[in-house]
Amino acid sequence: DVARVPGTASTKSRFSLLTTKPVRGKLLRWNTKGHGWIRPEDPIQHPSATENDGDAWTAQRDVVGAVPAEGDAVTFIPYVDEANRLGAMSVQAAAEDQPVAPWRDPARRKKRRRHASEGDNDAASLPEESGSWRRQQQAS
């Protein structure tokens, strides 16, 4: 299981990748709420793929760049969420001459430090608690 990170969907959900290699498919539907369904070109071999006719659910936060139009060819990384539902992340328009962006491991992603004004004012997020501030204070 991998914790989701911003840009790859909700940070609260957990999921298991079915592959790190992009899969081709077609965006079947997209609604005004910002989510839709993708039909893979080749059926995904997983028990969760038997639901929803094998289509993978996706959301705006799972899309890289602009949302493709309904009927457009796309590439995506398939996953299964904690409720054992098939989903698609790293969704992008597929072009024959365009390389597919590889999936990035969230564990390798650097965490962005939050400023105290962004909420969650715990001591670890305040600039005064950083190591550089402590070193400056110890030096003076």
Backbone as JSON Lines, residues from 0, in Angstrom:
{"i":0,"aa":"D","n":[0.83,-1.19,0.0],"ca":[0.0,0.0,0.0],"c":[0.87,1.24,0.0]}
{"i":1,"aa":"V","n":[0.38,2.27,-0.66],"ca":[1.1,3.52,-0.77],"c":[0.16,4.63,-0.36]}
{"i":2,"aa":"A","n":[0.65,5.6,0.42],"ca":[-0.18,6.75,0.77],"c":[-0.22,7.68,-0.43]}
{"i":3,"aa":"R","n":[-1.4,8.18,-0.75],"ca":[-1.54,9.1,-1.88],"c":[-0.89,10.42,-1.54]}
{"i":4,"aa":"V","n":[-0.42,11.12,-2.52],"ca":[0.2,12.42,-2.35],"c":[-0.49,13.41,-3.26]}
{"i":5,"aa":"P","n":[-0.38,14.71,-2.96],"ca":[-1.01,15.7,-3.84],"c":[-0.56,15.51,-5.28]}
{"i":6,"aa":"G","n":[-1.49,15.64,-6.19],"ca":[-1.2,15.44,-7.6],"c":[-1.48,14.02,-8.07]}
{"i":7,"aa":"T","n":[-1.6,13.12,-7.15],"ca":[-1.93,11.74,-7.52],"c":[-3.22,11.3,-6.88]}
{"i":8,"aa":"A","n":[-3.95,12.18,-6.31],"ca":[-5.26,11.96,-5.7],"c":[-5.22,12.28,-4.22]}
{"i":9,"aa":"S","n":[-6.29,11.92,-3.54],"ca":[-6.47,12.29,-2.15],"c":[-5.33,11.8,-1.26]}
{"i":10,"aa":"T","n":[-4.88,12.66,-0.36],"ca":[-3.84,12.28,0.58],"c":[-4.4,11.4,1.68]}
{"i":11,"aa":"K","n":[-5.72,11.28,1.79],"ca":[-6.33,10.5,2.85],"c":[-6.51,9.04,2.47]}
{"i":12,"aa":"S","n":[-6.63,8.75,1.19],"ca":[-6.9,7.38,0.78],"c":[-5.6,6.59,0.64]}
{"i":13,"aa":"R","n":[-5.72,5.3,0.68],"ca":[-4.6,4.4,0.47],"c":[-4.93,3.53,-0.74]}
{"i":14,"aa":"F","n":[-3.89,3.13,-1.44],"ca":[-4.14,2.37,-2.65],"c":[-2.98,1.43,-2.92]}
{"i":15,"aa":"S","n":[-3.22,0.48,-3.79],"ca":[-2.19,-0.44,-4.26],"c":[-2.11,-0.32,-5.78]}
{"i":16,"aa":"L","n":[-0.92,-0.04,-6.27],"ca":[-0.74,0.03,-7.72],"c":[-0.84,-1.36,-8.32]}
{"i":17,"aa":"L","n":[-1.49,-1.45,-9.46],"ca":[-1.54,-2.72,-10.18],"c":[-0.34,-2.86,-11.1]}
{"i":18,"aa":"T","n":[0.22,-1.74,-11.51],"ca":[1.43,-1.69,-12.32],"c":[1.96,-0.26,-12.25]}
{"i":19,"aa":"T","n":[3.24,-0.08,-12.5],"ca":[3.79,1.28,-12.6],"c":[3.93,1.67,-14.07]}
{"i":20,"aa":"K","n":[3.62,0.73,-14.95],"ca":[3.69,0.98,-16.39],"c":[2.35,1.55,-16.86]}
{"i":21,"aa":"P","n":[2.37,2.68,-17.59],"ca":[1.11,3.27,-18.06],"c":[0.3,2.32,-18.95]}
{"i":22,"aa":"V","n":[-1.0,2.41,-18.81],"ca":[-1.96,1.6,-19.55],"c":[-2.75,2.55,-20.46]}
{"i":23,"aa":"R","n":[-3.07,2.1,-21.66],"ca":[-3.87,2.92,-22.59],"c":[-5.35,2.63,-22.4]}
{"i":24,"aa":"G","n":[-6.15,3.64,-22.64],"ca":[-7.59,3.47,-22.55],"c":[-8.31,4.64,-23.21]}
{"i":25,"aa":"K","n":[-9.61,4.74,-22.96],"ca":[-10.44,5.78,-23.55],"c":[-11.29,6.4,-22.45]}
{"i":26,"aa":"L","n":[-11.31,7.74,-22.4],"ca":[-12.15,8.43,-21.43],"c":[-13.6,8.31,-21.89]}
{"i":27,"aa":"L","n":[-14.38,7.54,-21.15],"ca":[-15.78,7.3,-21.54],"c":[-16.69,8.45,-21.15]}
{"i":28,"aa":"R","n":[-16.6,8.85,-19.9],"ca":[-17.51,9.88,-19.37],"c":[-16.73,10.81,-18.45]}
{"i":29,"aa":"W","n":[-17.14,12.07,-18.44],"ca":[-16.61,13.06,-17.51],"c":[-17.78,13.93,-17.09]}
{"i":30,"aa":"N","n":[-17.97,14.11,-15.79],"ca":[-19.12,14.9,-15.35],"c":[-18.71,16.24,-14.77]}
{"i":31,"aa":"T","n":[-19.69,17.06,-14.48],"ca":[-19.43,18.41,-13.98],"c":[-18.89,18.41,-12.55]}
{"i":32,"aa":"K","n":[-18.97,17.28,-11.86],"ca":[-18.42,17.19,-10.5],"c":[-16.91,16.94,-10.51]}
{"i":33,"aa":"G","n":[-16.34,16.73,-11.68],"ca":[-14.9,16.56,-11.8],"c":[-14.4,15.14,-11.69]}
{"i":34,"aa":"H","n":[-15.22,14.18,-12.1],"ca":[-14.74,12.8,-12.16],"c":[-15.39,12.07,-13.31]}
{"i":35,"aa":"G","n":[-14.8,10.92,-13.65],"ca":[-15.31,10.17,-14.79],"c":[-14.81,8.74,-14.8]}
{"i":36,"aa":"W","n":[-14.96,8.1,-15.95],"ca":[-14.64,6.69,-16.11],"c":[-13.78,6.48,-17.34]}
{"i":37,"aa":"I","n":[-12.81,5.57,-17.21],"ca":[-11.91,5.22,-18.31],"c":[-12.07,3.73,-18.6]}
{"i":38,"aa":"R","n":[-12.17,3.39,-19.88],"ca":[-12.21,1.98,-20.29],"c":[-10.82,1.61,-20.81]}
{"i":39,"aa":"P","n":[-10.14,0.67,-20.17],"ca":[-8.82,0.25,-20.65],"c":[-8.92,-0.43,-22.01]}
{"i":40,"aa":"E","n":[-7.89,-0.25,-22.86],"ca":[-7.86,-0.94,-24.16],"c":[-7.84,-2.44,-23.96]}
{"i":41,"aa":"D","n":[-7.0,-2.9,-23.05],"ca":[-6.92,-4.32,-22.72],"c":[-7.48,-4.5,-21.31]}
{"i":42,"aa":"P","n":[-8.33,-5.49,-21.11],"ca":[-8.92,-5.69,-19.79],"c":[-7.84,-5.84,-18.71]}
{"i":43,"aa":"I","n":[-8.09,-5.21,-17.57],"ca":[-7.17,-5.31,-16.44],"c":[-7.48,-6.6,-15.69]}
{"i":44,"aa":"Q","n":[-6.45,-7.36,-15.43],"ca":[-6.6,-8.65,-14.76],"c":[-6.54,-8.46,-13.25]}
{"i":45,"aa":"H","n":[-7.68,-8.21,-12.65],"ca":[-7.79,-8.05,-11.2],"c":[-9.24,-8.28,-10.82]}
{"i":46,"aa":"P","n":[-9.52,-8.88,-9.66],"ca":[-10.91,-9.12,-9.26],"c":[-11.77,-7.84,-9.24]}
{"i":47,"aa":"S","n":[-11.18,-6.69,-8.91],"ca":[-11.94,-5.44,-8.88],"c":[-12.38,-4.99,-10.26]}
{"i":48,"aa":"A","n":[-11.71,-5.48,-11.3],"ca":[-12.03,-5.08,-12.67],"c":[-13.32,-5.7,-13.17]}
{"i":49,"aa":"T","n":[-13.91,-6.61,-12.41],"ca":[-15.18,-7.2,-12.84],"c":[-16.35,-6.26,-12.55]}
{"i":50,"aa":"E","n":[-16.15,-5.29,-11.66],"ca":[-17.2,-4.31,-11.37],"c":[-17.13,-3.18,-12.39]}
{"i":51,"aa":"N","n":[-18.23,-2.51,-12.61],"ca":[-18.31,-1.36,-13.52],"c":[-17.81,-1.7,-14.92]}
{"i":52,"aa":"D","n":[-18.07,-2.9,-15.38],"ca":[-17.67,-3.34,-16.72],"c":[-16.17,-3.22,-16.96]}
{"i":53,"aa":"G","n":[-15.37,-3.25,-15.9],"ca":[-13.92,-3.15,-16.04],"c":[-13.41,-1.73,-16.19]}
{"i":54,"aa":"D","n":[-14.3,-0.74,-16.08],"ca":[-13.9,0.65,-16.23],"c":[-13.27,1.15,-14.93]}
{"i":55,"aa":"A","n":[-12.32,2.06,-15.06],"ca":[-11.61,2.63,-13.92],"c":[-12.13,4.03,-13.63]}
{"i":56,"aa":"W","n":[-12.37,4.29,-12.36],"ca":[-12.85,5.61,-11.91],"c":[-11.66,6.55,-11.82]}
{"i":57,"aa":"T","n":[-11.87,7.81,-12.16],"ca":[-10.81,8.82,-12.04],"c":[-11.42,10.15,-11.66]}
{"i":58,"aa":"A","n":[-10.6,11.04,-11.15],"ca":[-11.05,12.36,-10.71],"c":[-10.09,13.42,-11.23]}
{"i":59,"aa":"Q","n":[-10.52,14.66,-11.15],"ca":[-9.72,15.8,-11.62],"c":[-8.31,15.76,-11.02]}
{"i":60,"aa":"R","n":[-8.22,15.45,-9.74],"ca":[-6.92,15.44,-9.07],"c":[-5.99,14.35,-9.61]}
{"i":61,"aa":"D","n":[-6.54,13.37,-10.34],"ca":[-5.75,12.29,-10.92],"c":[-5.24,12.62,-12.32]}
{"i":62,"aa":"V","n":[-5.66,13.75,-12.87],"ca":[-5.34,14.1,-14.25],"c":[-4.08,14.98,-14.29]}
{"i":63,"aa":"V","n":[-3.18,14.64,-15.2],"ca":[-1.98,15.43,-15.43],"c":[-2.29,16.4,-16.56]}
{"i":64,"aa":"G","n":[-2.27,17.7,-16.29],"ca":[-2.59,18.69,-17.3],"c":[-4.09,18.85,-17.46]}
{"i":65,"aa":"A","n":[-4.51,19.22,-18.67],"ca":[-5.93,19.45,-18.94],"c":[-6.69,18.13,-19.03]}
{"i":66,"aa":"V","n":[-7.95,18.17,-18.66],"ca":[-8.8,16.98,-18.74],"c":[-9.07,16.68,-20.21]}
{"i":67,"aa":"P","n":[-8.78,15.47,-20.66],"ca":[-9.08,15.1,-22.05],"c":[-10.59,15.12,-22.28]}
{"i":68,"aa":"A","n":[-10.98,15.21,-23.54],"ca":[-12.41,15.19,-23.89],"c":[-12.92,13.75,-23.86]}
{"i":69,"aa":"E","n":[-14.22,13.62,-23.63],"ca":[-14.84,12.29,-23.67],"c":[-14.55,11.66,-25.02]}
{"i":70,"aa":"G","n":[-14.16,10.4,-25.01],"ca":[-13.83,9.68,-26.24],"c":[-12.36,9.74,-26.6]}
{"i":71,"aa":"D","n":[-11.58,10.61,-25.94],"ca":[-10.15,10.72,-26.23],"c":[-9.39,9.52,-25.68]}
{"i":72,"aa":"A","n":[-8.32,9.16,-26.39],"ca":[-7.41,8.13,-25.89],"c":[-6.58,8.73,-24.76]}
{"i":73,"aa":"V","n":[-6.37,7.94,-23.7],"ca":[-5.6,8.39,-22.55],"c":[-4.65,7.29,-22.11]}
{"i":74,"aa":"T","n":[-3.68,7.67,-21.32],"ca":[-2.85,6.71,-20.6],"c":[-3.06,6.96,-19.12]}
{"i":75,"aa":"F","n":[-2.89,5.91,-18.32],"ca":[-3.1,6.04,-16.88],"c":[-2.39,4.91,-16.15]}
{"i":76,"aa":"I","n":[-2.25,5.07,-14.86],"ca":[-1.7,4.04,-13.99],"c":[-2.88,3.46,-13.2]}
{"i":77,"aa":"P","n":[-3.18,2.17,-13.36],"ca":[-4.31,1.58,-12.62],"c":[-3.93,1.25,-11.18]}
{"i":78,"aa":"Y","n":[-4.91,1.41,-10.29],"ca":[-4.71,1.09,-8.88],"c":[-6.01,0.53,-8.32]}
{"i":79,"aa":"V","n":[-5.93,-0.03,-7.13],"ca":[-7.1,-0.47,-6.38],"c":[-7.05,0.27,-5.05]}
{"i":80,"aa":"D","n":[-8.17,0.92,-4.68],"ca":[-8.18,1.68,-3.43],"c":[-8.53,0.8,-2.24]}
{"i":81,"aa":"E","n":[-8.62,1.42,-1.06],"ca":[-8.86,0.65,0.17],"c":[-10.21,-0.05,0.18]}
{"i":82,"aa":"A","n":[-11.15,0.4,-0.65],"ca":[-12.46,-0.25,-0.76],"c":[-12.47,-1.29,-1.88]}
{"i":83,"aa":"N","n":[-11.27,-1.59,-2.42],"ca":[-11.1,-2.58,-3.48],"c":[-11.8,-2.18,-4.79]}
{"i":84,"aa":"R","n":[-11.76,-0.86,-5.08],"ca":[-12.33,-0.34,-6.33],"c":[-11.2,0.01,-7.29]}
{"i":85,"aa":"L","n":[-11.44,-0.25,-8.57],"ca":[-10.47,0.04,-9.61],"c":[-10.46,1.54,-9.91]}
{"i":86,"aa":"G","n":[-9.27,2.13,-9.91],"ca":[-9.14,3.55,-10.2],"c":[-8.01,3.81,-11.18]}
{"i":87,"aa":"A","n":[-7.94,5.06,-11.66],"ca":[-6.91,5.47,-12.6],"c":[-6.26,6.75,-12.1]}
{"i":88,"aa":"M","n":[-4.93,6.78,-12.04],"ca":[-4.21,7.98,-11.66],"c":[-3.19,8.32,-12.74]}
{"i":89,"aa":"S","n":[-2.58,9.49,-12.65],"ca":[-1.63,9.96,-13.65],"c":[-2.24,9.89,-15.04]}
{"i":90,"aa":"V","n":[-3.51,10.29,-15.14],"ca":[-4.26,10.25,-16.4],"c":[-3.8,11.4,-17.28]}
{"i":91,"aa":"Q","n":[-3.53,11.1,-18.54],"ca":[-3.17,12.15,-19.5],"c":[-3.58,11.74,-20.9]}
{"i":92,"aa":"A","n":[-3.75,12.75,-21.74],"ca":[-4.1,12.47,-23.14],"c":[-2.99,11.64,-23.77]}
{"i":93,"aa":"A","n":[-3.38,10.65,-24.55],"ca":[-2.4,9.78,-25.22],"c":[-2.17,10.27,-26.63]}
{"i":94,"aa":"A","n":[-0.92,10.41,-26.98],"ca":[-0.54,10.78,-28.33],"c":[0.54,9.81,-28.78]}
{"i":95,"aa":"E","n":[0.46,9.36,-30.0],"ca":[1.41,8.37,-30.5],"c":[2.85,8.87,-30.44]}
{"i":96,"aa":"D","n":[3.07,10.17,-30.68],"ca":[4.42,10.71,-30.73],"c":[4.86,11.32,-29.4]}
{"i":97,"aa":"Q","n":[4.03,11.24,-28.39],"ca":[4.35,11.85,-27.1],"c":[4.68,10.77,-26.08]}
{"i":98,"aa":"P","n":[5.84,10.89,-25.41],"ca":[6.17,9.88,-24.4],"c":[5.23,9.99,-23.2]}
{"i":99,"aa":"V","n":[5.0,8.87,-22.56],"ca":[4.12,8.83,-21.4],"c":[4.93,9.2,-20.17]}
{"i":100,"aa":"A","n":[4.39,10.09,-19.34],"ca":[5.07,10.47,-18.11],"c":[5.08,9.28,-17.16]}
{"i":101,"aa":"P","n":[6.24,8.93,-16.64],"ca":[6.29,7.79,-15.72],"c":[5.66,8.15,-14.38]}
{"i":102,"aa":"W","n":[5.24,7.11,-13.67],"ca":[4.69,7.31,-12.35],"c":[5.82,7.65,-11.4]}
{"i":103,"aa":"R","n":[5.6,8.61,-10.51],"ca":[6.62,8.99,-9.53],"c":[6.25,8.43,-8.17]}
{"i":104,"aa":"D","n":[7.2,7.79,-7.53],"ca":[6.99,7.19,-6.21],"c":[6.78,8.3,-5.18]}
{"i":105,"aa":"P","n":[5.64,8.3,-4.48],"ca":[5.39,9.35,-3.49],"c":[6.4,9.35,-2.36]}
{"i":106,"aa":"A","n":[7.02,8.22,-2.07],"ca":[8.0,8.16,-0.99],"c":[9.24,8.99,-1.32]}
{"i":107,"aa":"R","n":[9.48,9.22,-2.59],"ca":[10.65,9.99,-3.0],"c":[10.34,11.47,-3.13]}
{"i":108,"aa":"R","n":[9.12,11.84,-2.98],"ca":[8.7,13.23,-3.14],"c":[9.08,14.03,-1.9]}
{"i":109,"aa":"K","n":[9.65,15.21,-2.1],"ca":[10.02,16.06,-0.98],"c":[8.77,16.71,-0.4]}
{"i":110,"aa":"K","n":[8.75,16.78,0.91],"ca":[7.62,17.43,1.57],"c":[7.82,18.94,1.54]}
{"i":111,"aa":"R","n":[6.75,19.65,1.25],"ca":[6.79,21.11,1.24],"c":[6.52,21.57,2.66]}
{"i":112,"aa":"R","n":[7.37,22.46,3.14],"ca":[7.15,23.0,4.48],"c":[6.0,23.98,4.43]}
{"i":113,"aa":"R","n":[5.12,23.84,5.39],"ca":[3.98,24.76,5.46],"c":[4.34,25.95,6.32]}
{"i":114,"aa":"H","n":[3.89,27.08,5.91],"ca":[4.05,28.3,6.69],"c":[2.98,28.31,7.77]}
{"i":115,"aa":"A","n":[3.27,28.96,8.89],"ca":[2.33,28.99,10.02],"c":[0.98,29.57,9.61]}
{"i":116,"aa":"S","n":[0.94,30.45,8.62],"ca":[-0.32,31.06,8.2],"c":[-1.21,30.09,7.43]}
{"i":117,"aa":"E","n":[-0.69,28.92,7.04],"ca":[-1.48,27.95,6.28],"c":[-2.25,27.01,7.18]}
{"i":118,"aa":"G","n":[-2.28,27.27,8.46],"ca":[-3.03,26.42,9.37],"c":[-2.15,25.34,9.95]}
{"i":119,"aa":"D","n":[-2.74,24.53,10.82],"ca":[-2.02,23.44,11.46],"c":[-0.76,23.98,12.13]}
{"i":120,"aa":"N","n":[-0.95,24.87,13.07],"ca":[0.15,25.6,13.69],"c":[0.91,24.79,14.73]}
{"i":121,"aa":"D","n":[1.24,23.58,14.44],"ca":[2.04,22.82,15.4],"c":[3.49,23.29,15.31]}
{"i":122,"aa":"A","n":[4.25,23.02,16.33],"ca":[5.61,23.55,16.42],"c":[6.48,23.1,15.26]}
{"i":123,"aa":"A","n":[6.28,21.9,14.75],"ca":[7.12,21.4,13.66],"c":[6.93,22.18,12.38]}
{"i":124,"aa":"S","n":[5.8,22.85,12.21],"ca":[5.56,23.57,10.97],"c":[5.96,25.04,11.05]}
{"i":125,"aa":"L","n":[6.36,25.51,12.23],"ca":[6.74,26.91,12.38],"c":[8.19,27.12,11.97]}
{"i":126,"aa":"P","n":[8.5,28.24,11.29],"ca":[9.86,28.48,10.84],"c":[10.86,28.51,11.99]}
{"i":127,"aa":"E","n":[10.45,28.96,13.18],"ca":[11.37,29.07,14.32],"c":[11.89,27.71,14.77]}
{"i":128,"aa":"E","n":[11.18,26.64,14.41],"ca":[11.58,25.32,14.86],"c":[12.53,24.64,13.88]}
{"i":129,"aa":"S","n":[12.87,25.32,12.81],"ca":[13.74,24.68,11.83],"c":[15.16,24.61,12.37]}
{"i":130,"aa":"G","n":[15.93,23.67,11.87],"ca":[17.31,23.5,12.31],"c":[18.16,24.72,12.04]}
{"i":131,"aa":"S","n":[17.96,25.41,10.9],"ca":[18.77,26.58,10.59],"c":[18.52,27.7,11.59]}
{"i":132,"aa":"W","n":[17.3,27.86,12.04],"ca":[16.99,28.9,13.03],"c":[17.69,28.57,14.34]}
{"i":133,"aa":"R","n":[17.63,27.28,14.73],"ca":[18.3,26.87,15.98],"c":[19.8,27.12,15.9]}
{"i":134,"aa":"R","n":[20.4,26.79,14.76],"ca":[21.84,27.01,14.62],"c":[22.17,28.49,14.71]}
{"i":135,"aa":"Q","n":[21.34,29.34,14.11],"ca":[21.57,30.78,14.18],"c":[21.48,31.26,15.63]}
{"i":136,"aa":"Q","n":[20.52,30.75,16.38],"ca":[20.34,31.16,17.77],"c":[21.5,30.68,18.64]}
{"i":137,"aa":"Q","n":[22.0,29.49,18.37],"ca":[23.1,28.96,19.15],"c":[24.39,29.71,18.86]}
{"i":138,"aa":"A","n":[24.55,30.19,17.61],"ca":[25.75,30.91,17.22],"c":[25.8,32.31,17.83]}
{"i":139,"aa":"S","n":[24.64,32.9,18.16],"ca":[24.64,34.28,18.68],"c":[24.73,34.34,20.17]}
